[in-house]
Amino acid sequence: MAYVYVQNENDAVEVFQQTIIRAYEGLPQLKEPHYFSTWLTRIIINVCKTYIAKKNTVQLVEPHTLENFTSTTPTYIEEELDLWHSLCKLEEKYKTVLLLRFYQDYSVKDIAAILQYPEGTVKTNIRRGLQALRQKLKGAYIDEWVQSVERGH
């Protein structure tokens, strides 16, 4: 999650370390242990936002750093990069819910708990985020993906 926000391995490690420190310090305030995962995710998102605000720049990952892709299909890599770049350009509220939903596989209910939003707001932000992605990409492959996601979720 940290890497998705800061998009730099060194920065992600720093954010992760800060998250662990904050979580350790805040552990006595955790009232419901079964919410540990949501609580920790909320901390990492807040640490990322603070880190980005302090740094005041978001650096995109250079394509040459993505040599570890397992796909041998150039089209697949191009599609993934297009999707990734478009996702990074979304408003924060849309990017966050889409990352939590589709990259972290959280349910709408869990996302609402993490972000402390009503479930309806989360659903609206997911829908609007997907629509924004469609507008940014305007390609056949993303249209198919967005349509399948909208039908399935």
C-alpha positions as semicolon CSV with decimal commas, in nm:
position;residue;x (nm);y (nm);z (nm)
1;M;0,000;0,000;0,000
2;A;0,281;0,241;0,081
3;Y;0,448;0,177;-0,253
4;V;0,124;0,245;-0,437
5;Y;0,107;0,589;-0,279
6;V;0,467;0,705;-0,287
7;Q;0,576;0,505;-0,593
8;N;0,934;0,480;-0,489
9;E;1,082;0,182;-0,310
10;N;1,301;0,383;-0,071
11;D;1,016;0,617;0,019
12;A;0,782;0,319;0,067
13;V;1,029;0,162;0,310
14;E;1,049;0,489;0,503
15;V;0,668;0,519;0,512
16;F;0,641;0,157;0,623
17;Q;0,887;0,219;0,907
18;Q;0,695;0,526;1,018
19;T;0,374;0,324;1,005
20;I;0,519;0,052;1,226
21;I;0,636;0,310;1,479
22;R;0,296;0,483;1,488
23;A;0,116;0,152;1,513
24;Y;0,339;0,035;1,798
25;E;0,290;0,361;1,983
26;G;-0,085;0,355;1,924
27;L;-0,141;-0,013;1,998
28;P;-0,264;0,053;2,354
29;Q;-0,544;0,269;2,209
30;L;-0,670;-0,012;1,982
31;K;-0,996;-0,111;2,148
32;E;-1,105;-0,390;1,912
33;P;-0,820;-0,630;1,819
34;H;-1,023;-0,785;1,537
35;Y;-1,005;-0,445;1,358
36;F;-0,623;-0,451;1,363
37;S;-0,594;-0,483;0,984
38;T;-0,828;-0,193;0,912
39;W;-0,665;0,016;1,180
40;L;-0,317;-0,052;1,038
41;T;-0,434;0,026;0,683
42;R;-0,577;0,358;0,800
43;I;-0,243;0,440;0,965
44;I;-0,044;0,361;0,652
45;I;-0,276;0,572;0,435
46;N;-0,243;0,865;0,674
47;V;0,135;0,829;0,692
48;C;0,150;0,819;0,311
49;K;-0,062;1,134;0,280
50;T;0,156;1,315;0,533
51;Y;0,474;1,197;0,364
52;I;0,354;1,307;0,020
53;A;0,242;1,643;0,154
54;K;0,583;1,700;0,313
55;K;0,768;1,588;0,006
56;N;0,513;1,770;-0,214
57;T;0,594;1,559;-0,517
58;V;0,472;1,227;-0,641
59;Q;0,714;1,051;-0,872
60;L;0,585;0,803;-1,124
61;V;0,765;0,476;-1,163
62;E;0,983;0,470;-1,471
63;P;0,894;0,190;-1,713
64;H;1,250;0,052;-1,709
65;T;1,211;-0,023;-1,336
66;L;0,930;-0,266;-1,411
67;E;1,155;-0,540;-1,549
68;N;1,006;-0,799;-1,315
69;F;0,674;-0,823;-1,502
70;T;0,601;-1,191;-1,558
71;S;0,398;-1,133;-1,872
72;T;0,582;-1,164;-2,201
73;T;0,310;-0,983;-2,390
74;P;0,415;-0,622;-2,467
75;T;0,050;-0,519;-2,503
76;Y;-0,024;-0,642;-2,150
77;I;0,262;-0,437;-2,006
78;E;0,151;-0,127;-2,196
79;E;-0,204;-0,171;-2,071
80;E;-0,085;-0,213;-1,712
81;L;0,133;0,097;-1,737
82;D;-0,150;0,300;-1,889
83;L;-0,383;0,185;-1,614
84;W;-0,125;0,255;-1,345
85;H;-0,043;0,606;-1,473
86;S;-0,412;0,691;-1,505
87;L;-0,485;0,557;-1,158
88;C;-0,206;0,771;-1,013
89;K;-0,357;1,083;-1,171
90;L;-0,700;1,035;-1,013
91;E;-0,821;1,249;-0,726
92;E;-0,700;1,110;-0,396
93;K;-1,044;0,994;-0,279
94;Y;-1,099;0,790;-0,596
95;K;-0,747;0,652;-0,607
96;T;-0,767;0,540;-0,245
97;V;-1,095;0,350;-0,274
98;L;-0,992;0,184;-0,602
99;L;-0,659;0,075;-0,458
100;L;-0,822;-0,064;-0,147
101;R;-1,097;-0,238;-0,343
102;F;-0,912;-0,383;-0,641
103;Y;-0,548;-0,401;-0,536
104;Q;-0,596;-0,486;-0,169
105;D;-0,928;-0,671;-0,220
106;Y;-1,108;-0,504;0,070
107;S;-1,487;-0,509;0,077
108;V;-1,690;-0,188;0,063
109;K;-1,770;-0,233;0,431
110;D;-1,400;-0,267;0,520
111;I;-1,308;0,037;0,310
112;A;-1,578;0,239;0,486
113;A;-1,431;0,137;0,822
114;I;-1,074;0,217;0,714
115;L;-1,157;0,558;0,571
116;Q;-1,434;0,632;0,820
117;Y;-1,680;0,708;0,537
118;P;-2,037;0,586;0,498
119;E;-2,065;0,279;0,275
120;G;-2,270;0,478;0,024
121;T;-1,987;0,728;-0,012
122;V;-1,739;0,446;-0,072
123;K;-1,964;0,294;-0,341
124;T;-2,007;0,634;-0,506
125;N;-1,632;0,700;-0,502
126;I;-1,562;0,357;-0,653
127;R;-1,816;0,419;-0,929
128;R;-1,689;0,771;-1,000
129;G;-1,328;0,654;-0,986
130;L;-1,400;0,384;-1,243
131;Q;-1,575;0,641;-1,463
132;A;-1,275;0,874;-1,433
133;L;-1,042;0,589;-1,533
134;R;-1,258;0,519;-1,834
135;Q;-1,237;0,885;-1,937
136;K;-0,861;0,897;-1,891
137;L;-0,791;0,578;-2,084
138;K;-1,070;0,572;-2,342
139;G;-0,942;0,240;-2,475
140;A;-1,119;-0,084;-2,552
141;Y;-0,923;-0,288;-2,297
142;I;-1,008;-0,060;-2,006
143;D;-1,372;-0,033;-2,112
144;E;-1,398;-0,411;-2,092
145;W;-1,228;-0,418;-1,751
146;V;-1,439;-0,135;-1,605
147;Q;-1,760;-0,293;-1,734
148;S;-1,669;-0,629;-1,585
149;V;-1,585;-0,465;-1,251
150;E;-1,909;-0,265;-1,248
151;R;-2,112;-0,581;-1,316
152;G;-1,922;-0,789;-1,063
153;H;-1,909;-0,544;-0,771
